[in-house]
Amino acid sequence: MTRLIFLGPPGAGKGTQAKILADLRNIPHISTGDILRNAVAFHSSLGEKVQSYMDEGELVPDELLFDLIRHRLSQTDAVERGWILDGFPRNVSQASFLENLLQELNQSCDRVIYLEVPDEVLTERLHERGRKDDSQATIRKRLEVYRTQTVPLVDFYRERSLLKTINGDLPMQEVTKSLRQLVGS
Ligand code: AP5
């Protein structure tokens, strides 16, 4: 059973590394960004509610994420095999919600993997990727939102002795290697 949270700025490689590790361990990779982008692509009612926030690089309101996360972590594959959470939690209110939810579901998080990458490298990676929210202005906004709302989670999880930091400013295979050493796979 593996239960991990991936934390880090936009472009740190959370999605890339979470997918590799989830495939290796055969556990669900739960990316809130992917779930929300799918909702937008399928024009669901959730998609309609979240699109403008995503386009602006703002966080989607917490209450839209809570039911989604509760539902996903209660599904059989997540209950039986574990999970990697990528992109959730994103602020202290989401982290507190998750802490309570895990208690309720009788689950616990093994580690929080914090991928550290300098801002100038992040900006370059996101420019090159060119996703809809990778324009210059939106990248700047996403980095600002990360600094003000998500960075406090570093202390939140450090205080709970869950935080493990990995240097994400290395070639992808090197990052994967450090990650595998850390989680023992
Ligand atoms: P989300 O999809 O979570 O975006 P993000 O956190 O900004 O993360 P990214 O996908 O940009 O980066 P990543 O760290 O996953 O890096 P990746 O592996 O892709 O969220 C998007 C939006 O959804 C948010 O702005 C918000 O509106 C909303 N949202 C999502 N979750 C939410 C929540 N919980 N609450 C509220 N709102 C929420 O890599 C990036 C690029 O770098 C790729 O091209 C990759 O190939 C490359 N790369 C990766 N690793 C390396 C490496 N080691 N060397 C060189 N290149 C690399």
mmCIF file of C-alpha atoms and ligand atoms in Angstrom:
data_model
loop_
_atom_site.group_PDB
_atom_site.id
_atom_site.type_symbol
_atom_site.label_atom_id
_atom_site.label_comp_id
_atom_site.label_asym_id
_atom_site.label_seq_id
_atom_site.Cartn_x
_atom_site.Cartn_y
_atom_site.Cartn_z
ATOM 1 C CA MET A 1 0.000 0.000 0.000
ATOM 2 C CA THR A 2 1.407 3.381 -0.999
ATOM 3 C CA ARG A 3 -0.217 6.740 -0.280
ATOM 4 C CA LEU A 4 1.727 9.798 -1.362
ATOM 5 C CA ILE A 5 1.097 13.486 -1.902
ATOM 6 C CA PHE A 6 3.156 15.346 -4.516
ATOM 7 C CA LEU A 7 3.753 18.988 -3.681
ATOM 8 C CA GLY A 8 5.592 21.596 -5.711
ATOM 9 C CA PRO A 9 5.278 24.623 -7.974
ATOM 10 C CA PRO A 10 3.739 24.571 -11.470
ATOM 11 C CA GLY A 11 6.155 22.810 -13.797
ATOM 12 C CA ALA A 12 8.106 21.059 -11.022
ATOM 13 C CA GLY A 13 7.408 17.667 -12.611
ATOM 14 C CA LYS A 14 4.693 16.474 -10.197
ATOM 15 C CA GLY A 15 2.544 15.028 -12.985
ATOM 16 C CA THR A 16 5.487 13.473 -14.833
ATOM 17 C CA GLN A 17 6.944 11.748 -11.784
ATOM 18 C CA ALA A 18 3.597 10.820 -10.204
ATOM 19 C CA LYS A 19 2.592 9.001 -13.381
ATOM 20 C CA ILE A 20 5.863 7.040 -13.542
ATOM 21 C CA LEU A 21 5.655 5.969 -9.902
ATOM 22 C CA ALA A 22 1.936 5.164 -10.070
ATOM 23 C CA ASP A 23 2.567 2.917 -13.107
ATOM 24 C CA LEU A 24 5.464 1.198 -11.341
ATOM 25 C CA ARG A 25 3.368 0.526 -8.244
ATOM 26 C CA ASN A 26 0.094 -0.072 -10.072
ATOM 27 C CA ILE A 27 -1.766 2.490 -7.980
ATOM 28 C CA PRO A 28 -4.082 5.325 -9.049
ATOM 29 C CA HIS A 29 -2.501 8.650 -10.013
ATOM 30 C CA ILE A 30 -5.056 11.236 -8.922
ATOM 31 C CA SER A 31 -4.344 14.587 -10.588
ATOM 32 C CA THR A 32 -6.910 17.278 -9.783
ATOM 33 C CA GLY A 33 -5.593 19.331 -12.728
ATOM 34 C CA ASP A 34 -6.293 16.407 -15.136
ATOM 35 C CA ILE A 35 -9.730 15.757 -13.613
ATOM 36 C CA LEU A 36 -10.686 19.430 -13.941
ATOM 37 C CA ARG A 37 -9.276 19.719 -17.499
ATOM 38 C CA ASN A 38 -11.363 16.661 -18.477
ATOM 39 C CA ALA A 39 -14.448 18.274 -16.958
ATOM 40 C CA VAL A 40 -13.791 21.368 -19.099
ATOM 41 C CA ALA A 41 -13.188 19.270 -22.240
ATOM 42 C CA PHE A 42 -16.488 17.400 -21.731
ATOM 43 C CA HIS A 43 -18.432 20.608 -20.992
ATOM 44 C CA SER A 44 -19.789 19.115 -17.779
ATOM 45 C CA SER A 45 -21.431 21.396 -15.216
ATOM 46 C CA LEU A 46 -18.229 21.159 -13.134
ATOM 47 C CA GLY A 47 -16.223 22.117 -16.245
ATOM 48 C CA GLU A 48 -18.351 25.201 -16.789
ATOM 49 C CA LYS A 49 -17.826 26.284 -13.185
ATOM 50 C CA VAL A 50 -14.039 25.843 -13.183
ATOM 51 C CA GLN A 51 -12.905 26.984 -16.628
ATOM 52 C CA SER A 52 -12.470 30.684 -15.895
ATOM 53 C CA TYR A 53 -10.418 30.018 -12.747
ATOM 54 C CA MET A 54 -8.123 27.652 -14.636
ATOM 55 C CA ASP A 55 -7.713 30.014 -17.570
ATOM 56 C CA GLU A 56 -6.720 32.800 -15.162
ATOM 57 C CA GLY A 57 -4.313 30.595 -13.169
ATOM 58 C CA GLU A 58 -6.408 30.974 -10.002
ATOM 59 C CA LEU A 59 -7.343 28.149 -7.673
ATOM 60 C CA VAL A 60 -10.760 26.646 -8.222
ATOM 61 C CA PRO A 61 -12.968 27.167 -5.096
ATOM 62 C CA ASP A 62 -12.293 24.539 -2.425
ATOM 63 C CA GLU A 63 -15.884 23.303 -2.195
ATOM 64 C CA LEU A 64 -15.765 22.152 -5.838
ATOM 65 C CA LEU A 65 -12.780 19.953 -5.014
ATOM 66 C CA PHE A 66 -13.972 18.428 -1.751
ATOM 67 C CA ASP A 67 -16.725 16.143 -3.079
ATOM 68 C CA LEU A 68 -14.522 15.147 -5.957
ATOM 69 C CA ILE A 69 -11.641 14.078 -3.659
ATOM 70 C CA ARG A 70 -13.960 12.348 -1.171
ATOM 71 C CA HIS A 71 -15.521 10.355 -4.002
ATOM 72 C CA ARG A 72 -12.203 9.442 -5.644
ATOM 73 C CA LEU A 73 -10.440 8.310 -2.433
ATOM 74 C CA SER A 74 -13.448 6.165 -1.545
ATOM 75 C CA GLN A 75 -13.318 4.218 -4.815
ATOM 76 C CA THR A 76 -12.243 0.581 -4.612
ATOM 77 C CA ASP A 77 -8.892 0.938 -6.407
ATOM 78 C CA ALA A 78 -7.800 3.755 -4.082
ATOM 79 C CA VAL A 79 -9.041 1.961 -0.960
ATOM 80 C CA GLU A 80 -7.399 -1.331 -1.895
ATOM 81 C CA ARG A 81 -4.163 -0.205 -3.556
ATOM 82 C CA GLY A 82 -3.469 3.354 -2.334
ATOM 83 C CA TRP A 83 -2.908 6.498 -4.386
ATOM 84 C CA ILE A 84 -0.672 9.331 -5.462
ATOM 85 C CA LEU A 85 -2.301 12.733 -5.097
ATOM 86 C CA ASP A 86 -0.927 15.291 -7.570
ATOM 87 C CA GLY A 87 -2.170 18.894 -7.276
ATOM 88 C CA PHE A 88 -4.224 18.370 -4.113
ATOM 89 C CA PRO A 89 -4.036 19.799 -1.494
ATOM 90 C CA ARG A 90 -3.173 23.294 -2.722
ATOM 91 C CA ASN A 91 -3.852 25.420 0.372
ATOM 92 C CA VAL A 92 -4.189 24.966 4.127
ATOM 93 C CA SER A 93 -7.965 24.601 3.989
ATOM 94 C CA GLN A 94 -7.634 21.704 1.496
ATOM 95 C CA ALA A 95 -4.882 20.106 3.610
ATOM 96 C CA SER A 96 -7.077 20.263 6.741
ATOM 97 C CA PHE A 97 -9.991 18.814 4.806
ATOM 98 C CA LEU A 98 -7.774 15.969 3.574
ATOM 99 C CA GLU A 99 -6.440 15.268 7.054
ATOM 100 C CA ASN A 100 -10.003 14.864 8.377
ATOM 101 C CA LEU A 101 -11.129 12.866 5.357
ATOM 102 C CA LEU A 102 -8.272 10.380 5.702
ATOM 103 C CA GLN A 103 -9.124 9.849 9.350
ATOM 104 C CA GLU A 104 -12.740 9.270 8.422
ATOM 105 C CA LEU A 105 -11.738 6.781 5.703
ATOM 106 C CA ASN A 106 -9.255 5.116 8.036
ATOM 107 C CA GLN A 107 -6.382 5.907 5.644
ATOM 108 C CA SER A 108 -3.091 7.680 6.257
ATOM 109 C CA CYS A 109 -0.605 9.440 4.034
ATOM 110 C CA ASP A 110 2.897 7.864 4.027
ATOM 111 C CA ARG A 111 4.856 10.868 2.757
ATOM 112 C CA VAL A 112 4.594 14.229 1.096
ATOM 113 C CA ILE A 113 7.121 14.542 -1.711
ATOM 114 C CA TYR A 114 8.154 18.139 -2.243
ATOM 115 C CA LEU A 115 9.770 18.767 -5.637
ATOM 116 C CA GLU A 116 12.009 21.844 -5.536
ATOM 117 C CA VAL A 117 12.843 23.677 -8.777
ATOM 118 C CA PRO A 118 14.013 27.311 -9.267
ATOM 119 C CA ASP A 119 11.492 29.753 -10.757
ATOM 120 C CA GLU A 120 13.473 30.454 -13.927
ATOM 121 C CA VAL A 121 13.573 26.728 -14.776
ATOM 122 C CA LEU A 122 9.813 26.398 -14.138
ATOM 123 C CA THR A 123 9.006 29.305 -16.421
ATOM 124 C CA GLU A 124 11.133 27.871 -19.216
ATOM 125 C CA ARG A 125 9.595 24.379 -18.902
ATOM 126 C CA LEU A 126 6.037 25.725 -18.956
ATOM 127 C CA HIS A 127 6.745 28.008 -21.939
ATOM 128 C CA GLU A 128 8.065 25.037 -23.844
ATOM 129 C CA ARG A 129 5.086 22.838 -22.946
ATOM 130 C CA GLY A 130 2.542 25.412 -24.150
ATOM 131 C CA ARG A 131 -0.609 24.160 -22.391
ATOM 132 C CA LYS A 132 -3.582 26.589 -22.511
ATOM 133 C CA ASP A 133 -2.634 28.005 -19.084
ATOM 134 C CA ASP A 134 1.079 28.268 -19.959
ATOM 135 C CA SER A 135 0.961 31.831 -21.342
ATOM 136 C CA GLN A 136 3.415 34.284 -19.789
ATOM 137 C CA ALA A 137 0.788 36.161 -17.755
ATOM 138 C CA THR A 138 -0.920 32.987 -16.493
ATOM 139 C CA ILE A 139 2.389 31.367 -15.525
ATOM 140 C CA ARG A 140 3.196 34.494 -13.479
ATOM 141 C CA LYS A 141 -0.207 34.267 -11.775
ATOM 142 C CA ARG A 142 0.142 30.526 -11.081
ATOM 143 C CA LEU A 143 3.560 31.081 -9.487
ATOM 144 C CA GLU A 144 2.164 33.878 -7.329
ATOM 145 C CA VAL A 145 -0.803 31.719 -6.244
ATOM 146 C CA TYR A 146 1.637 28.916 -5.471
ATOM 147 C CA ARG A 147 3.799 31.202 -3.298
ATOM 148 C CA THR A 148 0.934 32.691 -1.335
ATOM 149 C CA GLN A 149 -1.427 29.715 -1.000
ATOM 150 C CA THR A 150 0.535 26.481 -1.460
ATOM 151 C CA VAL A 151 3.965 27.196 0.070
ATOM 152 C CA PRO A 152 2.465 27.232 3.623
ATOM 153 C CA LEU A 153 1.857 23.493 3.136
ATOM 154 C CA VAL A 154 5.619 22.898 3.287
ATOM 155 C CA ASP A 155 5.547 23.818 6.990
ATOM 156 C CA PHE A 156 2.166 22.156 7.500
ATOM 157 C CA TYR A 157 3.610 18.795 6.445
ATOM 158 C CA ARG A 158 7.062 19.384 7.926
ATOM 159 C CA GLU A 159 5.426 19.850 11.333
ATOM 160 C CA ARG A 160 3.722 16.474 10.841
ATOM 161 C CA SER A 161 7.092 14.873 9.915
ATOM 162 C CA LEU A 162 5.737 13.829 6.511
ATOM 163 C CA LEU A 163 7.767 16.105 4.232
ATOM 164 C CA LYS A 164 10.570 14.750 2.028
ATOM 165 C CA THR A 165 12.288 17.133 -0.364
ATOM 166 C CA ILE A 166 13.639 16.100 -3.766
ATOM 167 C CA ASN A 167 15.695 18.205 -6.160
ATOM 168 C CA GLY A 168 13.482 18.440 -9.250
ATOM 169 C CA ASP A 169 16.031 20.468 -11.217
ATOM 170 C CA LEU A 170 17.726 17.397 -12.674
ATOM 171 C CA PRO A 171 17.085 15.294 -15.789
ATOM 172 C CA MET A 172 13.784 13.389 -15.470
ATOM 173 C CA GLN A 173 15.459 9.990 -15.033
ATOM 174 C CA GLU A 174 17.594 11.372 -12.187
ATOM 175 C CA VAL A 175 14.525 12.723 -10.425
ATOM 176 C CA THR A 176 12.804 9.339 -10.826
ATOM 177 C CA LYS A 177 15.881 7.637 -9.378
ATOM 178 C CA SER A 178 15.867 9.836 -6.251
ATOM 179 C CA LEU A 179 12.149 9.311 -5.882
ATOM 180 C CA ARG A 180 12.442 5.529 -6.116
ATOM 181 C CA GLN A 181 15.236 5.554 -3.557
ATOM 182 C CA LEU A 182 13.107 7.631 -1.244
ATOM 183 C CA VAL A 183 9.982 5.494 -1.428
ATOM 184 C CA GLY A 184 11.839 2.214 -1.830
ATOM 185 C CA SER A 185 10.718 0.846 -5.196
HETATM 186 P P1 AP5 B 1 -2.380 21.508 -12.387
HETATM 187 O O1 AP5 B 1 -2.676 20.729 -13.600
HETATM 188 O O2 AP5 B 1 -2.226 20.797 -11.091
HETATM 189 O O3 AP5 B 1 -1.152 22.429 -12.735
HETATM 190 P P2 AP5 B 1 0.178 22.822 -11.925
HETATM 191 O O4 AP5 B 1 0.234 22.530 -10.483
HETATM 192 O O5 AP5 B 1 0.372 24.234 -12.308
HETATM 193 O O6 AP5 B 1 1.135 21.805 -12.441
HETATM 194 P P3 AP5 B 1 1.713 21.557 -13.880
HETATM 195 O O7 AP5 B 1 0.899 20.483 -14.553
HETATM 196 O O8 AP5 B 1 1.911 22.811 -14.656
HETATM 197 O O9 AP5 B 1 3.152 21.081 -13.467
HETATM 198 P P4 AP5 B 1 3.713 19.703 -12.890
HETATM 199 O O10 AP5 B 1 4.441 19.965 -11.629
HETATM 200 O O11 AP5 B 1 2.678 18.622 -12.871
HETATM 201 O O12 AP5 B 1 4.801 19.421 -13.965
HETATM 202 P P5 AP5 B 1 4.733 18.447 -15.250
HETATM 203 O O13 AP5 B 1 5.101 17.072 -14.854
HETATM 204 O O14 AP5 B 1 3.422 18.652 -15.944
HETATM 205 O O15 AP5 B 1 -3.513 22.613 -12.145
HETATM 206 C C1 AP5 B 1 -3.990 23.415 -13.204
HETATM 207 C C2 AP5 B 1 -5.088 24.325 -12.679
HETATM 208 O O16 AP5 B 1 -6.177 23.528 -12.178
HETATM 209 C C3 AP5 B 1 -4.706 25.229 -11.510
HETATM 210 O O17 AP5 B 1 -4.101 26.442 -11.939
HETATM 211 C C4 AP5 B 1 -6.069 25.457 -10.860
HETATM 212 O O18 AP5 B 1 -6.817 26.410 -11.570
HETATM 213 C C5 AP5 B 1 -6.739 24.102 -11.009
HETATM 214 N N1 AP5 B 1 -6.510 23.202 -9.878
HETATM 215 C C6 AP5 B 1 -5.879 21.999 -9.911
HETATM 216 N N2 AP5 B 1 -5.854 21.457 -8.690
HETATM 217 C C7 AP5 B 1 -6.484 22.321 -7.867
HETATM 218 C C8 AP5 B 1 -6.766 22.321 -6.480
HETATM 219 N N3 AP5 B 1 -6.387 21.317 -5.682
HETATM 220 N N4 AP5 B 1 -7.423 23.385 -5.965
HETATM 221 C C9 AP5 B 1 -7.832 24.404 -6.742
HETATM 222 N N5 AP5 B 1 -7.589 24.476 -8.059
HETATM 223 C C10 AP5 B 1 -6.921 23.435 -8.621
HETATM 224 O O19 AP5 B 1 5.930 19.048 -16.095
HETATM 225 C C11 AP5 B 1 5.848 20.321 -16.690
HETATM 226 C C12 AP5 B 1 6.719 20.335 -17.963
HETATM 227 O O20 AP5 B 1 8.083 20.161 -17.601
HETATM 228 C C13 AP5 B 1 6.385 19.192 -18.932
HETATM 229 O O21 AP5 B 1 6.511 19.641 -20.225
HETATM 230 C C14 AP5 B 1 7.428 18.117 -18.608
HETATM 231 O O22 AP5 B 1 7.712 17.314 -19.709
HETATM 232 C C15 AP5 B 1 8.630 18.987 -18.201
HETATM 233 N N6 AP5 B 1 9.474 18.338 -17.187
HETATM 234 C C16 AP5 B 1 9.070 17.624 -16.102
HETATM 235 N N7 AP5 B 1 10.126 17.201 -15.384
HETATM 236 C C17 AP5 B 1 11.232 17.666 -16.034
HETATM 237 C C18 AP5 B 1 12.640 17.553 -15.793
HETATM 238 N N8 AP5 B 1 13.117 16.882 -14.718
HETATM 239 N N9 AP5 B 1 13.480 18.154 -16.645
HETATM 240 C C19 AP5 B 1 13.017 18.847 -17.729
HETATM 241 N N10 AP5 B 1 11.691 18.970 -18.030
HETATM 242 C C20 AP5 B 1 10.813 18.394 -17.199
#
